[in-house]
PDB file of C-alpha atoms in Angstrom:
ATOM      1  CA  MET R   1      49.259  71.874  75.750  1.00 93.00           C
ATOM      2  CA  LEU R   2      49.844  68.137  75.847  1.00 96.00           C
ATOM      3  CA  LEU R   3      47.222  65.495  76.538  1.00 97.00           C
ATOM      4  CA  ALA R   4      48.966  62.322  77.753  1.00 97.00           C
ATOM      5  CA  ILE R   5      46.863  59.151  77.687  1.00 97.00           C
ATOM      6  CA  ASP R   6      47.797  55.878  79.342  1.00 97.00           C
ATOM      7  CA  ILE R   7      45.326  53.119  78.441  1.00 96.00           C
ATOM      8  CA  GLY R   8      45.796  50.026  80.562  1.00 92.00           C
ATOM      9  CA  ASN R   9      43.921  46.760  80.572  1.00 90.00           C
ATOM     10  CA  THR R  10      41.798  47.848  83.545  1.00 89.00           C
ATOM     11  CA  ASN R  11      41.965  51.645  83.821  1.00 92.00           C
ATOM     12  CA  SER R  12      42.916  54.588  81.643  1.00 95.00           C
ATOM     13  CA  VAL R  13      44.545  57.841  82.743  1.00 96.00           C
ATOM     14  CA  PHE R  14      44.194  61.184  80.944  1.00 97.00           C
ATOM     15  CA  ALA R  15      46.560  63.977  82.032  1.00 97.00           C
ATOM     16  CA  ILE R  16      47.253  67.530  80.861  1.00 96.00           C
ATOM     17  CA  HIS R  17      50.782  68.966  80.808  1.00 96.00           C
ATOM     18  CA  ASP R  18      51.144  72.729  80.422  1.00 93.00           C
ATOM     19  CA  GLY R  19      54.795  72.691  79.366  1.00 90.00           C
ATOM     20  CA  LYS R  20      56.094  72.882  82.935  1.00 93.00           C
ATOM     21  CA  GLU R  21      54.098  70.315  84.883  1.00 94.00           C
ATOM     22  CA  PHE R  22      51.019  68.108  84.840  1.00 95.00           C
ATOM     23  CA  ILE R  23      48.150  70.324  85.962  1.00 94.00           C
ATOM     24  CA  ALA R  24      45.417  67.678  86.044  1.00 95.00           C
ATOM     25  CA  SER R  25      44.863  63.954  85.634  1.00 95.00           C
ATOM     26  CA  TRP R  26      41.763  61.781  85.595  1.00 96.00           C
ATOM     27  CA  ARG R  27      41.142  58.053  85.634  1.00 94.00           C
ATOM     28  CA  CYS R  28      38.337  55.988  84.114  1.00 94.00           C
ATOM     29  CA  GLU R  29      37.586  52.360  83.342  1.00 93.00           C
ATOM     30  CA  THR R  30      39.112  51.132  80.102  1.00 94.00           C
ATOM     31  CA  VAL R  31      36.365  50.426  77.566  1.00 93.00           C
ATOM     32  CA  ALA R  32      37.748  49.603  74.127  1.00 90.00           C
ATOM     33  CA  LYS R  33      34.472  50.531  72.394  1.00 91.00           C
ATOM     34  CA  ARG R  34      34.291  54.038  73.890  1.00 94.00           C
ATOM     35  CA  THR R  35      33.942  56.492  70.999  1.00 96.00           C
ATOM     36  CA  ALA R  36      35.905  59.652  70.316  1.00 96.00           C
ATOM     37  CA  ASP R  37      32.831  61.737  71.113  1.00 96.00           C
ATOM     38  CA  GLU R  38      32.435  60.004  74.478  1.00 96.00           C
ATOM     39  CA  TYR R  39      36.085  60.642  75.302  1.00 96.00           C
ATOM     40  CA  TYR R  40      35.659  64.323  74.455  1.00 96.00           C
ATOM     41  CA  VAL R  41      32.547  64.751  76.608  1.00 96.00           C
ATOM     42  CA  PHE R  42      34.372  63.038  79.484  1.00 95.00           C
ATOM     43  CA  LEU R  43      37.382  65.344  79.146  1.00 95.00           C
ATOM     44  CA  LYS R  44      35.435  68.552  78.488  1.00 94.00           C
ATOM     45  CA  GLN R  45      33.279  68.140  81.575  1.00 95.00           C
ATOM     46  CA  LEU R  46      36.258  67.430  83.812  1.00 95.00           C
ATOM     47  CA  MET R  47      38.231  70.350  82.394  1.00 94.00           C
ATOM     48  CA  ASP R  48      35.285  72.680  82.971  1.00 94.00           C
ATOM     49  CA  LEU R  49      34.800  71.418  86.533  1.00 93.00           C
ATOM     50  CA  ASN R  50      38.468  72.121  87.240  1.00 91.00           C
ATOM     51  CA  GLY R  51      38.442  75.523  85.563  1.00 92.00           C
ATOM     52  CA  ILE R  52      40.928  74.465  82.892  1.00 91.00           C
ATOM     53  CA  LYS R  53      40.680  76.573  79.754  1.00 87.00           C
ATOM     54  CA  ALA R  54      43.694  75.044  78.046  1.00 80.00           C
ATOM     55  CA  THR R  55      43.849  74.478  74.307  1.00 88.00           C
ATOM     56  CA  LEU R  56      45.052  70.954  73.719  1.00 93.00           C
ATOM     57  CA  ASP R  57      47.168  70.758  70.577  1.00 92.00           C
ATOM     58  CA  ARG R  58      49.328  67.657  71.180  1.00 95.00           C
ATOM     59  CA  VAL R  59      48.309  64.119  72.136  1.00 97.00           C
ATOM     60  CA  ILE R  60      50.404  61.101  73.074  1.00 97.00           C
ATOM     61  CA  VAL R  61      48.963  57.694  73.857  1.00 97.00           C
ATOM     62  CA  SER R  62      50.315  54.443  75.255  1.00 97.00           C
ATOM     63  CA  SER R  63      47.801  51.623  75.054  1.00 96.00           C
ATOM     64  CA  THR R  64      47.907  47.964  76.026  1.00 93.00           C
ATOM     65  CA  VAL R  65      44.472  47.661  74.364  1.00 93.00           C
ATOM     66  CA  PRO R  66      45.102  48.041  70.607  1.00 92.00           C
ATOM     67  CA  ARG R  67      41.398  48.421  69.766  1.00 93.00           C
ATOM     68  CA  ALA R  68      41.221  51.633  71.811  1.00 94.00           C
ATOM     69  CA  VAL R  69      43.845  53.454  69.762  1.00 95.00           C
ATOM     70  CA  PHE R  70      41.611  54.053  66.735  1.00 95.00           C
ATOM     71  CA  ASN R  71      39.145  56.166  68.694  1.00 95.00           C
ATOM     72  CA  ILE R  72      41.969  58.136  70.307  1.00 96.00           C
ATOM     73  CA  ARG R  73      43.193  58.918  66.792  1.00 96.00           C
ATOM     74  CA  VAL R  74      39.709  60.150  65.899  1.00 96.00           C
ATOM     75  CA  LEU R  75      39.518  62.188  69.117  1.00 96.00           C
ATOM     76  CA  SER R  76      42.826  63.889  68.325  1.00 96.00           C
ATOM     77  CA  ASP R  77      41.901  64.651  64.731  1.00 96.00           C
ATOM     78  CA  ARG R  78      38.303  65.743  65.322  1.00 95.00           C
ATOM     79  CA  TYR R  79      38.637  67.800  68.484  1.00 95.00           C
ATOM     80  CA  PHE R  80      42.308  68.781  68.821  1.00 95.00           C
ATOM     81  CA  ASP R  81      43.324  69.013  65.164  1.00 94.00           C
ATOM     82  CA  CYS R  82      46.475  66.956  65.585  1.00 94.00           C
ATOM     83  CA  ARG R  83      47.853  63.523  64.898  1.00 94.00           C
ATOM     84  CA  PRO R  84      48.556  61.598  68.108  1.00 96.00           C
ATOM     85  CA  ILE R  85      51.958  60.172  68.958  1.00 97.00           C
ATOM     86  CA  VAL R  86      51.380  56.443  69.489  1.00 97.00           C
ATOM     87  CA  VAL R  87      53.998  54.669  71.596  1.00 97.00           C
ATOM     88  CA  GLY R  88      55.032  51.415  69.955  1.00 93.00           C
ATOM     89  CA  LYS R  89      54.604  52.565  66.366  1.00 93.00           C
ATOM     90  CA  PRO R  90      57.804  52.413  64.274  1.00 92.00           C
ATOM     91  CA  GLU R  91      57.775  56.137  63.600  1.00 94.00           C
ATOM     92  CA  THR R  92      57.658  57.058  67.290  1.00 96.00           C
ATOM     93  CA  LYS R  93      61.108  57.911  68.657  1.00 96.00           C
ATOM     94  CA  LEU R  94      61.711  56.545  72.160  1.00 96.00           C
ATOM     95  CA  GLY R  95      65.315  57.630  72.635  1.00 94.00           C
ATOM     96  CA  ILE R  96      66.284  54.147  73.875  1.00 96.00           C
ATOM     97  CA  ASP R  97      67.177  50.815  72.302  1.00 96.00           C
ATOM     98  CA  VAL R  98      64.919  47.780  72.694  1.00 96.00           C
ATOM     99  CA  ARG R  99      67.084  44.653  72.867  1.00 96.00           C
ATOM    100  CA  VAL R 100      64.797  41.637  72.822  1.00 96.00           C
ATOM    101  CA  ASP R 101      64.358  38.585  70.588  1.00 95.00           C
ATOM    102  CA  GLU R 102      63.507  39.379  66.993  1.00 92.00           C
ATOM    103  CA  GLY R 103      59.756  39.461  66.438  1.00 89.00           C
ATOM    104  CA  THR R 104      58.964  40.150  70.087  1.00 91.00           C
ATOM    105  CA  THR R 105      56.482  42.937  70.805  1.00 91.00           C
ATOM    106  CA  VAL R 106      57.060  44.783  74.060  1.00 94.00           C
ATOM    107  CA  GLY R 107      54.062  46.414  75.727  1.00 94.00           C
ATOM    108  CA  PRO R 108      54.122  50.194  75.197  1.00 96.00           C
ATOM    109  CA  ASP R 109      53.566  50.818  78.905  1.00 95.00           C
ATOM    110  CA  ARG R 110      56.781  48.942  79.670  1.00 96.00           C
ATOM    111  CA  LEU R 111      58.718  51.016  77.138  1.00 97.00           C
ATOM    112  CA  VAL R 112      57.317  54.244  78.578  1.00 97.00           C
ATOM    113  CA  ASN R 113      58.297  53.200  82.104  1.00 97.00           C
ATOM    114  CA  THR R 114      61.805  52.363  80.870  1.00 98.00           C
ATOM    115  CA  VAL R 115      62.223  55.818  79.327  1.00 98.00           C
ATOM    116  CA  ALA R 116      60.982  57.527  82.488  1.00 98.00           C
ATOM    117  CA  ALA R 117      63.002  55.438  84.933  1.00 98.00           C
ATOM    118  CA  HIS R 118      66.240  55.932  83.008  1.00 98.00           C
ATOM    119  CA  ASP R 119      65.662  59.684  82.945  1.00 97.00           C
ATOM    120  CA  LEU R 120      65.111  59.796  86.704  1.00 97.00           C
ATOM    121  CA  TYR R 121      67.578  57.198  87.950  1.00 97.00           C
ATOM    122  CA  GLY R 122      70.050  56.385  85.196  1.00 95.00           C
ATOM    123  CA  GLY R 123      70.720  52.822  84.081  1.00 94.00           C
ATOM    124  CA  ASP R 124      70.922  49.375  85.668  1.00 97.00           C
ATOM    125  CA  LEU R 125      67.361  49.328  86.991  1.00 98.00           C
ATOM    126  CA  VAL R 126      64.457  46.999  87.584  1.00 98.00           C
ATOM    127  CA  VAL R 127      61.055  48.685  87.261  1.00 98.00           C
ATOM    128  CA  VAL R 128      58.332  46.770  89.110  1.00 98.00           C
ATOM    129  CA  ASP R 129      54.858  47.792  87.946  1.00 97.00           C
ATOM    130  CA  PHE R 130      51.853  46.633  89.977  1.00 95.00           C
ATOM    131  CA  GLY R 131      49.167  46.676  87.294  1.00 89.00           C
ATOM    132  CA  THR R 132      46.739  44.143  85.854  1.00 89.00           C
ATOM    133  CA  ALA R 133      49.916  42.092  85.523  1.00 93.00           C
ATOM    134  CA  THR R 134      52.902  42.549  87.809  1.00 96.00           C
ATOM    135  CA  THR R 135      55.788  43.286  85.465  1.00 96.00           C
ATOM    136  CA  PHE R 136      59.536  43.545  86.032  1.00 98.00           C
ATOM    137  CA  ASP R 137      61.343  45.552  83.360  1.00 98.00           C
ATOM    138  CA  VAL R 138      65.134  45.556  83.170  1.00 98.00           C
ATOM    139  CA  VAL R 139      66.888  48.753  82.094  1.00 98.00           C
ATOM    140  CA  ASP R 140      70.528  48.429  81.024  1.00 98.00           C
ATOM    141  CA  HIS R 141      73.326  50.884  81.870  1.00 97.00           C
ATOM    142  CA  ASP R 142      72.653  52.928  78.722  1.00 96.00           C
ATOM    143  CA  GLY R 143      68.864  53.043  79.150  1.00 96.00           C
ATOM    144  CA  ALA R 144      68.065  50.174  76.785  1.00 97.00           C
ATOM    145  CA  TYR R 145      65.150  47.886  77.545  1.00 98.00           C
ATOM    146  CA  ILE R 146      66.647  44.388  77.718  1.00 97.00           C
ATOM    147  CA  GLY R 147      63.751  42.201  78.860  1.00 97.00           C
ATOM    148  CA  GLY R 148      61.896  41.352  82.010  1.00 97.00           C
ATOM    149  CA  VAL R 149      59.342  39.202  83.776  1.00 97.00           C
ATOM    150  CA  ILE R 150      55.531  39.056  83.659  1.00 96.00           C
ATOM    151  CA  ALA R 151      53.603  37.657  86.642  1.00 95.00           C
ATOM    152  CA  PRO R 152      49.868  37.683  87.416  1.00 92.00           C
ATOM    153  CA  GLY R 153      48.664  40.939  88.930  1.00 92.00           C
ATOM    154  CA  VAL R 154      47.538  41.149  92.544  1.00 91.00           C
ATOM    155  CA  ASN R 155      43.862  41.792  91.816  1.00 86.00           C
ATOM    156  CA  LEU R 156      43.864  39.168  89.071  1.00 86.00           C
ATOM    157  CA  SER R 157      45.210  36.596  91.522  1.00 85.00           C
ATOM    158  CA  MET R 158      42.593  37.457  94.133  1.00 84.00           C
ATOM    159  CA  GLU R 159      39.812  37.180  91.568  1.00 83.00           C
ATOM    160  CA  ALA R 160      41.121  33.804  90.378  1.00 84.00           C
ATOM    161  CA  LEU R 161      41.265  32.570  93.983  1.00 81.00           C
ATOM    162  CA  HIS R 162      37.661  33.577  94.593  1.00 74.00           C
ATOM    163  CA  MET R 163      36.408  32.065  91.326  1.00 78.00           C
ATOM    164  CA  ALA R 164      38.231  28.769  91.794  1.00 79.00           C
ATOM    165  CA  ALA R 165      37.137  28.329  95.414  1.00 78.00           C
ATOM    166  CA  ALA R 166      33.505  29.296  95.820  1.00 69.00           C
ATOM    167  CA  ALA R 167      33.720  29.362  99.620  1.00 72.00           C
ATOM    168  CA  LEU R 168      36.397  32.065  99.593  1.00 78.00           C
ATOM    169  CA  PRO R 169      35.083  35.653  99.590  1.00 80.00           C
ATOM    170  CA  HIS R 170      36.181  38.744  97.713  1.00 81.00           C
ATOM    171  CA  ILE R 171      38.707  40.661  99.797  1.00 82.00           C
ATOM    172  CA  ASP R 172      40.538  43.965  99.717  1.00 85.00           C
ATOM    173  CA  VAL R 173      44.293  43.802  99.443  1.00 88.00           C
ATOM    174  CA  THR R 174      45.906  45.240 102.557  1.00 92.00           C
ATOM    175  CA  MET R 175      48.904  44.711 104.819  1.00 94.00           C
ATOM    176  CA  PRO R 176      47.708  42.417 107.628  1.00 92.00           C
ATOM    177  CA  ASP R 177      48.661  43.035 111.247  1.00 91.00           C
ATOM    178  CA  LYS R 178      50.239  39.586 111.466  1.00 94.00           C
ATOM    179  CA  VAL R 179      51.172  36.762 109.108  1.00 95.00           C
ATOM    180  CA  ILE R 180      49.132  34.017 110.792  1.00 96.00           C
ATOM    181  CA  GLY R 181      45.468  34.706 110.153  1.00 93.00           C
ATOM    182  CA  THR R 182      42.772  33.542 112.575  1.00 94.00           C
ATOM    183  CA  ASN R 183      39.877  33.812 110.124  1.00 92.00           C
ATOM    184  CA  THR R 184      39.400  33.292 106.396  1.00 89.00           C
ATOM    185  CA  VAL R 185      39.743  36.932 105.384  1.00 89.00           C
ATOM    186  CA  GLU R 186      42.930  37.402 107.404  1.00 92.00           C
ATOM    187  CA  CYS R 187      44.394  34.217 105.962  1.00 92.00           C
ATOM    188  CA  MET R 188      43.681  35.365 102.412  1.00 89.00           C
ATOM    189  CA  GLN R 189      44.998  38.874 103.003  1.00 91.00           C
ATOM    190  CA  SER R 190      48.190  37.479 104.484  1.00 94.00           C
ATOM    191  CA  GLY R 191      48.650  35.053 101.613  1.00 93.00           C
ATOM    192  CA  VAL R 192      48.169  37.740  98.984  1.00 92.00           C
ATOM    193  CA  PHE R 193      50.242  40.456 100.646  1.00 95.00           C
ATOM    194  CA  TRP R 194      53.185  38.407 101.899  1.00 96.00           C
ATOM    195  CA  GLY R 195      53.023  36.132  98.879  1.00 95.00           C
ATOM    196  CA  TYR R 196      53.560  39.095  96.562  1.00 96.00           C
ATOM    197  CA  VAL R 197      56.261  40.552  98.785  1.00 97.00           C
ATOM    198  CA  GLY R 198      58.069  37.227  98.442  1.00 97.00           C
ATOM    199  CA  LEU R 199      57.459  37.156  94.711  1.00 97.00           C
ATOM    200  CA  VAL R 200      58.890  40.655  94.228  1.00 97.00           C
ATOM    201  CA  GLU R 201      61.910  40.029  96.445  1.00 98.00           C
ATOM    202  CA  GLY R 202      62.616  36.641  94.871  1.00 98.00           C
ATOM    203  CA  ILE R 203      62.387  37.775  91.260  1.00 98.00           C
ATOM    204  CA  CYS R 204      64.448  40.897  91.910  1.00 98.00           C
ATOM    205  CA  LYS R 205      67.092  38.748  93.607  1.00 98.00           C
ATOM    206  CA  GLN R 206      67.295  36.477  90.556  1.00 98.00           C
ATOM    207  CA  ILE R 207      67.466  39.410  88.133  1.00 98.00           C
ATOM    208  CA  ARG R 208      70.280  40.935  90.144  1.00 97.00           C
ATOM    209  CA  ALA R 209      72.120  37.620  90.089  1.00 97.00           C
ATOM    210  CA  GLU R 210      72.001  37.556  86.268  1.00 97.00           C
ATOM    211  CA  HIS R 211      72.984  41.204  85.760  1.00 96.00           C
ATOM    212  CA  PRO R 212      76.677  42.134  85.716  1.00 94.00           C
ATOM    213  CA  ARG R 213      76.292  45.361  87.722  1.00 96.00           C
ATOM    214  CA  ALA R 214      74.501  46.542  90.850  1.00 96.00           C
ATOM    215  CA  MET R 215      70.863  47.454  90.237  1.00 97.00           C
ATOM    216  CA  LYS R 216      68.273  49.784  91.737  1.00 97.00           C
ATOM    217  CA  ILE R 217      64.659  48.617  92.103  1.00 98.00           C
ATOM    218  CA  ILE R 218      61.934  51.174  91.333  1.00 98.00           C
ATOM    219  CA  GLY R 219      58.262  50.523  92.067  1.00 98.00           C
ATOM    220  CA  THR R 220      55.254  51.985  90.285  1.00 97.00           C
ATOM    221  CA  GLY R 221      51.547  51.281  89.860  1.00 93.00           C
ATOM    222  CA  GLY R 222      48.596  51.739  92.173  1.00 88.00           C
ATOM    223  CA  LEU R 223      49.628  49.132  94.741  1.00 93.00           C
ATOM    224  CA  ALA R 224      53.349  49.915  94.841  1.00 95.00           C
ATOM    225  CA  SER R 225      53.087  52.139  97.926  1.00 95.00           C
ATOM    226  CA  LEU R 226      51.231  49.412  99.810  1.00 95.00           C
ATOM    227  CA  PHE R 227      53.764  46.685  99.078  1.00 96.00           C
ATOM    228  CA  GLU R 228      56.661  49.027  99.873  1.00 96.00           C
ATOM    229  CA  ARG R 229      55.532  48.782 103.512  1.00 95.00           C
ATOM    230  CA  GLY R 230      56.417  45.086 103.566  1.00 96.00           C
ATOM    231  CA  THR R 231      59.890  45.160 102.010  1.00 97.00           C
ATOM    232  CA  ASP R 232      63.027  47.252 101.738  1.00 96.00           C
ATOM    233  CA  VAL R 233      63.769  46.098  98.184  1.00 97.00           C
ATOM    234  CA  PHE R 234      62.649  49.365  96.549  1.00 98.00           C
ATOM    235  CA  GLU R 235      64.988  52.280  95.996  1.00 96.00           C
ATOM    236  CA  ASN R 236      61.958  54.490  95.445  1.00 96.00           C
ATOM    237  CA  ILE R 237      58.273  54.503  94.467  1.00 97.00           C
ATOM    238  CA  GLU R 238      57.227  56.610  91.460  1.00 96.00           C
ATOM    239  CA  THR R 239      53.429  56.738  91.197  1.00 91.00           C
ATOM    240  CA  ASP R 240      53.496  58.994  88.094  1.00 92.00           C
ATOM    241  CA  LEU R 241      56.290  57.185  86.261  1.00 96.00           C
ATOM    242  CA  THR R 242      54.244  56.462  83.124  1.00 96.00           C
ATOM    243  CA  LEU R 243      53.052  60.044  82.756  1.00 97.00           C
ATOM    244  CA  HIS R 244      56.629  61.289  83.079  1.00 97.00           C
ATOM    245  CA  GLY R 245      57.676  58.870  80.348  1.00 97.00           C
ATOM    246  CA  LEU R 246      54.874  59.978  78.045  1.00 98.00           C
ATOM    247  CA  LYS R 247      55.904  63.601  78.483  1.00 97.00           C
ATOM    248  CA  LEU R 248      59.519  62.768  77.627  1.00 97.00           C
ATOM    249  CA  ILE R 249      58.581  60.777  74.526  1.00 98.00           C
ATOM    250  CA  ALA R 250      56.292  63.561  73.358  1.00 97.00           C
ATOM    251  CA  GLU R 251      59.213  66.007  73.628  1.00 96.00           C
ATOM    252  CA  ARG R 252      61.434  63.636  71.629  1.00 96.00           C
ATOM    253  CA  ASN R 253      58.836  63.551  68.851  1.00 95.00           C
ATOM    254  CA  ASP R 254      58.092  67.279  68.615  1.00 85.00           C
ATOM    255  CA  THR R 255      58.461  68.543  65.084  1.00 63.00           C
TER     256      THR R 255
END
């Protein structure tokens, strides 16, 4: 069975695929110093609690935190007796072209999302990922990754607002009942929510203007479903897009 690992800047997801579907997934805080033994204890306890007796013999990892990859390699070797597939390494086959400026490194999560989105929706796409950063990834007609946009993430922006203005509190991101707030929290919630709706709509409009063909907009990431309520720009929301991409890349690298 396949263990798919998506290590983001804030959270990491571990999911098990049995050859037909993902049968379990778990999320934890990303800690670059976490050891292979700690990862194994975390996974073993959760597998036992869920009654999963699977033998894991394949591992694929996408990580935006390079330091974390070493311990995933050790985990794979020590406990699963396999060498992990690492997205972004030259030997890993993606099945798509990456057409960016020479010397540019594209985040592995963005490549994984490109692979998954093209498989599900074909080409000429914009994938909007609401993560630590809000990213816009452009997928050409043939599935190639051809660039994108990086903007500050929603939670990052809220934290910066609180830190820069001591009188402003921490808030939860939510869709407010109305745009005009009548207290500080409502004003902040409106600014964050409708500000990001405007950001997404505006950037997607500009991308579409530069692209020679009609494009579909796909949303992913933890906050995608929330922001979908404020705009009709999205063709669809795919909460498990990255896991689907990891599964596809693992299949393309089976030997």
